[in-house]
PDB file of C-alpha atoms in Angstrom:
ATOM      1  CA  GLY A  23       0.000   0.000   0.000  1.00  0.00           C
ATOM      2  CA  ALA A  24       0.766   3.658  -0.265  1.00  0.00           C
ATOM      3  CA  HIS A  25       1.211   4.129   3.512  1.00  0.00           C
ATOM      4  CA  LYS A  26       4.292   1.918   3.978  1.00  0.00           C
ATOM      5  CA  THR A  27       7.785   3.372   3.873  1.00  0.00           C
ATOM      6  CA  SER A  28      10.861   1.902   2.174  1.00  0.00           C
ATOM      7  CA  GLU A  29      12.123   0.702   5.595  1.00  0.00           C
ATOM      8  CA  CYS A  30       9.021  -1.432   6.222  1.00  0.00           C
ATOM      9  CA  VAL A  31       9.501  -5.209   6.199  1.00  0.00           C
ATOM     10  CA  ASN A  32       6.812  -7.790   5.520  1.00  0.00           C
ATOM     11  CA  LEU A  33       6.954  -9.834   8.755  1.00  0.00           C
ATOM     12  CA  ALA A  34       5.231 -12.847   7.188  1.00  0.00           C
ATOM     13  CA  ILE A  35       8.141 -13.109   4.755  1.00  0.00           C
ATOM     14  CA  ARG A  36      10.807 -12.069   7.301  1.00  0.00           C
ATOM     15  CA  ARG A  37       9.993 -15.119   9.472  1.00  0.00           C
ATOM     16  CA  LYS A  38      10.924 -17.382   6.567  1.00  0.00           C
ATOM     17  CA  LEU A  39      14.285 -15.718   5.928  1.00  0.00           C
ATOM     18  CA  CYS A  40      17.746 -16.527   7.245  1.00  0.00           C
ATOM     19  CA  MET A  41      18.473 -15.197  10.763  1.00  0.00           C
ATOM     20  CA  HIS A  42      21.940 -13.968   9.756  1.00  0.00           C
ATOM     21  CA  GLN A  43      21.960 -10.170   9.914  1.00  0.00           C
ATOM     22  CA  GLY A  44      21.620  -8.629   6.470  1.00  0.00           C
ATOM     23  CA  CYS A  45      20.780 -11.912   4.705  1.00  0.00           C
ATOM     24  CA  SER A  46      17.597 -12.001   2.630  1.00  0.00           C
ATOM     25  CA  LYS A  47      17.795 -15.656   1.539  1.00  0.00           C
ATOM     26  CA  ARG A  48      15.187 -18.257   2.451  1.00  0.00           C
ATOM     27  CA  ALA A  49      15.883 -20.223   5.631  1.00  0.00           C
ATOM     28  CA  THR A  50      16.241 -23.928   4.805  1.00  0.00           C
ATOM     29  CA  HIS A  51      18.271 -25.317   7.731  1.00  0.00           C
ATOM     30  CA  GLY A  52      17.577 -25.383  11.453  1.00  0.00           C
ATOM     31  CA  ASP A  53      17.340 -27.444  14.623  1.00  0.00           C
ATOM     32  CA  ILE A  54      15.791 -30.785  13.670  1.00  0.00           C
ATOM     33  CA  SER A  55      14.015 -31.192  17.028  1.00  0.00           C
ATOM     34  CA  ALA A  56      12.316 -27.777  16.683  1.00  0.00           C
ATOM     35  CA  ASN A  57      11.565 -28.355  12.971  1.00  0.00           C
ATOM     36  CA  LYS A  58      11.915 -24.627  12.269  1.00  0.00           C
ATOM     37  CA  PRO A  59      14.221 -23.343   9.512  1.00  0.00           C
ATOM     38  CA  LEU A  60      16.497 -20.575  10.780  1.00  0.00           C
ATOM     39  CA  PHE A  61      19.458 -20.323   8.379  1.00  0.00           C
ATOM     40  CA  CYS A  62      20.147 -20.391   4.661  1.00  0.00           C
ATOM     41  CA  THR A  63      22.745 -22.821   3.275  1.00  0.00           C
ATOM     42  CA  LEU A  64      25.496 -20.178   3.459  1.00  0.00           C
ATOM     43  CA  HIS A  65      24.920 -19.257   7.107  1.00  0.00           C
ATOM     44  CA  VAL A  66      24.463 -22.641   8.808  1.00  0.00           C
ATOM     45  CA  PRO A  67      26.573 -22.347  11.989  1.00  0.00           C
ATOM     46  CA  ALA A  68      29.666 -24.555  12.191  1.00  0.00           C
ATOM     47  CA  GLN A  69      29.101 -24.921  15.947  1.00  0.00           C
ATOM     48  CA  PRO A  70      25.339 -25.207  16.571  1.00  0.00           C
ATOM     49  CA  PRO A  71      24.120 -23.625  19.839  1.00  0.00           C
ATOM     50  CA  HIS A  72      23.218 -25.875  22.791  1.00  0.00           C
ATOM     51  CA  ASN A  73      24.336 -29.059  20.994  1.00  0.00           C
ATOM     52  CA  ALA A  74      21.424 -28.738  18.576  1.00  0.00           C
ATOM     53  CA  THR A  75      21.374 -30.994  15.539  1.00  0.00           C
ATOM     54  CA  ILE A  76      21.161 -28.745  12.489  1.00  0.00           C
ATOM     55  CA  GLY A  77      19.728 -30.224   9.305  1.00  0.00           C
ATOM     56  CA  PHE A  78      17.924 -29.487   6.045  1.00  0.00           C
ATOM     57  CA  LEU A  79      14.239 -28.865   6.836  1.00  0.00           C
ATOM     58  CA  VAL A  80      12.636 -27.411   3.703  1.00  0.00           C
ATOM     59  CA  GLY A  81      11.866 -29.304   0.520  1.00  0.00           C
ATOM     60  CA  LYS A  82      12.544 -32.843  -0.625  1.00  0.00           C
ATOM     61  CA  ARG A  83      14.963 -35.095   1.238  1.00  0.00           C
ATOM     62  CA  CYS A  84      17.059 -38.089   0.261  1.00  0.00           C
ATOM     63  CA  GLN A  85      14.849 -41.184   0.021  1.00  0.00           C
ATOM     64  CA  TYR A  86      17.397 -43.580   1.544  1.00  0.00           C
ATOM     65  CA  PRO A  87      15.338 -46.321   3.291  1.00  0.00           C
ATOM     66  CA  GLU A  88      17.095 -45.956   6.668  1.00  0.00           C
ATOM     67  CA  GLY A  89      16.451 -42.201   6.631  1.00  0.00           C
ATOM     68  CA  CYS A  90      18.574 -39.242   5.604  1.00  0.00           C
ATOM     69  CA  ARG A  91      18.018 -35.497   6.045  1.00  0.00           C
ATOM     70  CA  LYS A  92      20.178 -34.331   3.124  1.00  0.00           C
ATOM     71  CA  ARG A  93      18.893 -32.724  -0.051  1.00  0.00           C
ATOM     72  CA  PRO A  94      18.796 -35.138  -3.030  1.00  0.00           C
ATOM     73  CA  ALA A  95      20.820 -34.349  -6.141  1.00  0.00           C
ATOM     74  CA  TYR A  96      21.158 -37.765  -7.820  1.00  0.00           C
ATOM     75  CA  GLY A  97      18.727 -39.647 -10.041  1.00  0.00           C
ATOM     76  CA  ALA A  98      18.793 -42.734 -12.275  1.00  0.00           C
ATOM     77  CA  SER A  99      19.428 -40.520 -15.320  1.00  0.00           C
ATOM     78  CA  ALA A 100      19.513 -36.834 -16.208  1.00  0.00           C
ATOM     79  CA  ARG A 101      15.811 -37.034 -17.088  1.00  0.00           C
ATOM     80  CA  HIS A 102      14.765 -38.471 -13.709  1.00  0.00           C
ATOM     81  CA  PRO A 103      14.107 -36.303 -10.649  1.00  0.00           C
ATOM     82  CA  PRO A 104      16.740 -36.458  -7.896  1.00  0.00           C
ATOM     83  CA  THR A 105      15.868 -38.840  -5.064  1.00  0.00           C
ATOM     84  CA  ARG A 106      19.199 -39.591  -3.343  1.00  0.00           C
ATOM     85  CA  CYS A 107      22.080 -37.609  -1.866  1.00  0.00           C
ATOM     86  CA  TYR A 108      25.754 -38.140  -2.745  1.00  0.00           C
ATOM     87  CA  LEU A 109      26.354 -40.634   0.089  1.00  0.00           C
ATOM     88  CA  HIS A 110      23.328 -42.818  -0.688  1.00  0.00           C
ATOM     89  CA  ARG A 111      23.319 -42.810  -4.500  1.00  0.00           C
ATOM     90  CA  PRO A 112      23.920 -46.006  -6.469  1.00  0.00           C
ATOM     91  CA  ALA A 113      27.229 -45.903  -8.364  1.00  0.00           C
ATOM     92  CA  THR A 114      25.554 -45.519 -11.775  1.00  0.00           C
ATOM     93  CA  TRP A 115      23.324 -42.556 -10.846  1.00  0.00           C
ATOM     94  CA  VAL A 116      24.096 -39.038 -12.062  1.00  0.00           C
ATOM     95  CA  ASN A 117      23.846 -35.585 -10.537  1.00  0.00           C
ATOM     96  CA  THR A 118      20.562 -34.530 -12.129  1.00  0.00           C
ATOM     97  CA  VAL A 119      20.501 -31.112 -10.467  1.00  0.00           C
ATOM     98  CA  ARG A 120      23.847 -30.091 -11.979  1.00  0.00           C
ATOM     99  CA  SER A 121      22.976 -31.538 -15.402  1.00  0.00           C
ATOM    100  CA  ARG A 122      19.721 -29.514 -15.463  1.00  0.00           C
ATOM    101  CA  VAL A 123      21.586 -26.311 -14.638  1.00  0.00           C
ATOM    102  CA  ILE A 124      24.152 -26.979 -17.372  1.00  0.00           C
ATOM    103  CA  ARG A 125      21.418 -27.762 -19.930  1.00  0.00           C
ATOM    104  CA  ARG A 126      19.416 -24.656 -18.970  1.00  0.00           C
ATOM    105  CA  HIS A 127      22.534 -22.460 -19.108  1.00  0.00           C
ATOM    106  CA  SER A 128      23.614 -23.769 -22.528  1.00  0.00           C
ATOM    107  CA  VAL A 129      20.106 -23.312 -23.954  1.00  0.00           C
ATOM    108  CA  SER A 130      19.902 -19.708 -22.727  1.00  0.00           C
ATOM    109  CA  ARG A 131      23.317 -18.894 -24.232  1.00  0.00           C
ATOM    110  CA  SER A 132      22.403 -20.306 -27.636  1.00  0.00           C
ATOM    111  CA  ALA A 133      19.219 -18.221 -27.796  1.00  0.00           C
TER     112      ALA A 133
END
């Protein structure tokens, strides 16, 4: 609206952003027991406070049967969606996230 100033912040969005001062990226990692994202990938603390277990909380997770909290990047082929992380991928699987970025980048350059 017309009444807000340039310093105003949308609090509904601010709660979903990284806690690191000055960062405007989406929070994706946080204390697993609290299940609340607090930090973006760049600002995950090396030494979590109060012995908290920090993990990936937003989006799809590795589908390893014994459970894994990492983000998947590997699929059966470049055309399949990623379902496993690096540690739990079968040897023949490929990094589908990276191959999509490369394909998208090469298509945009040729246009």
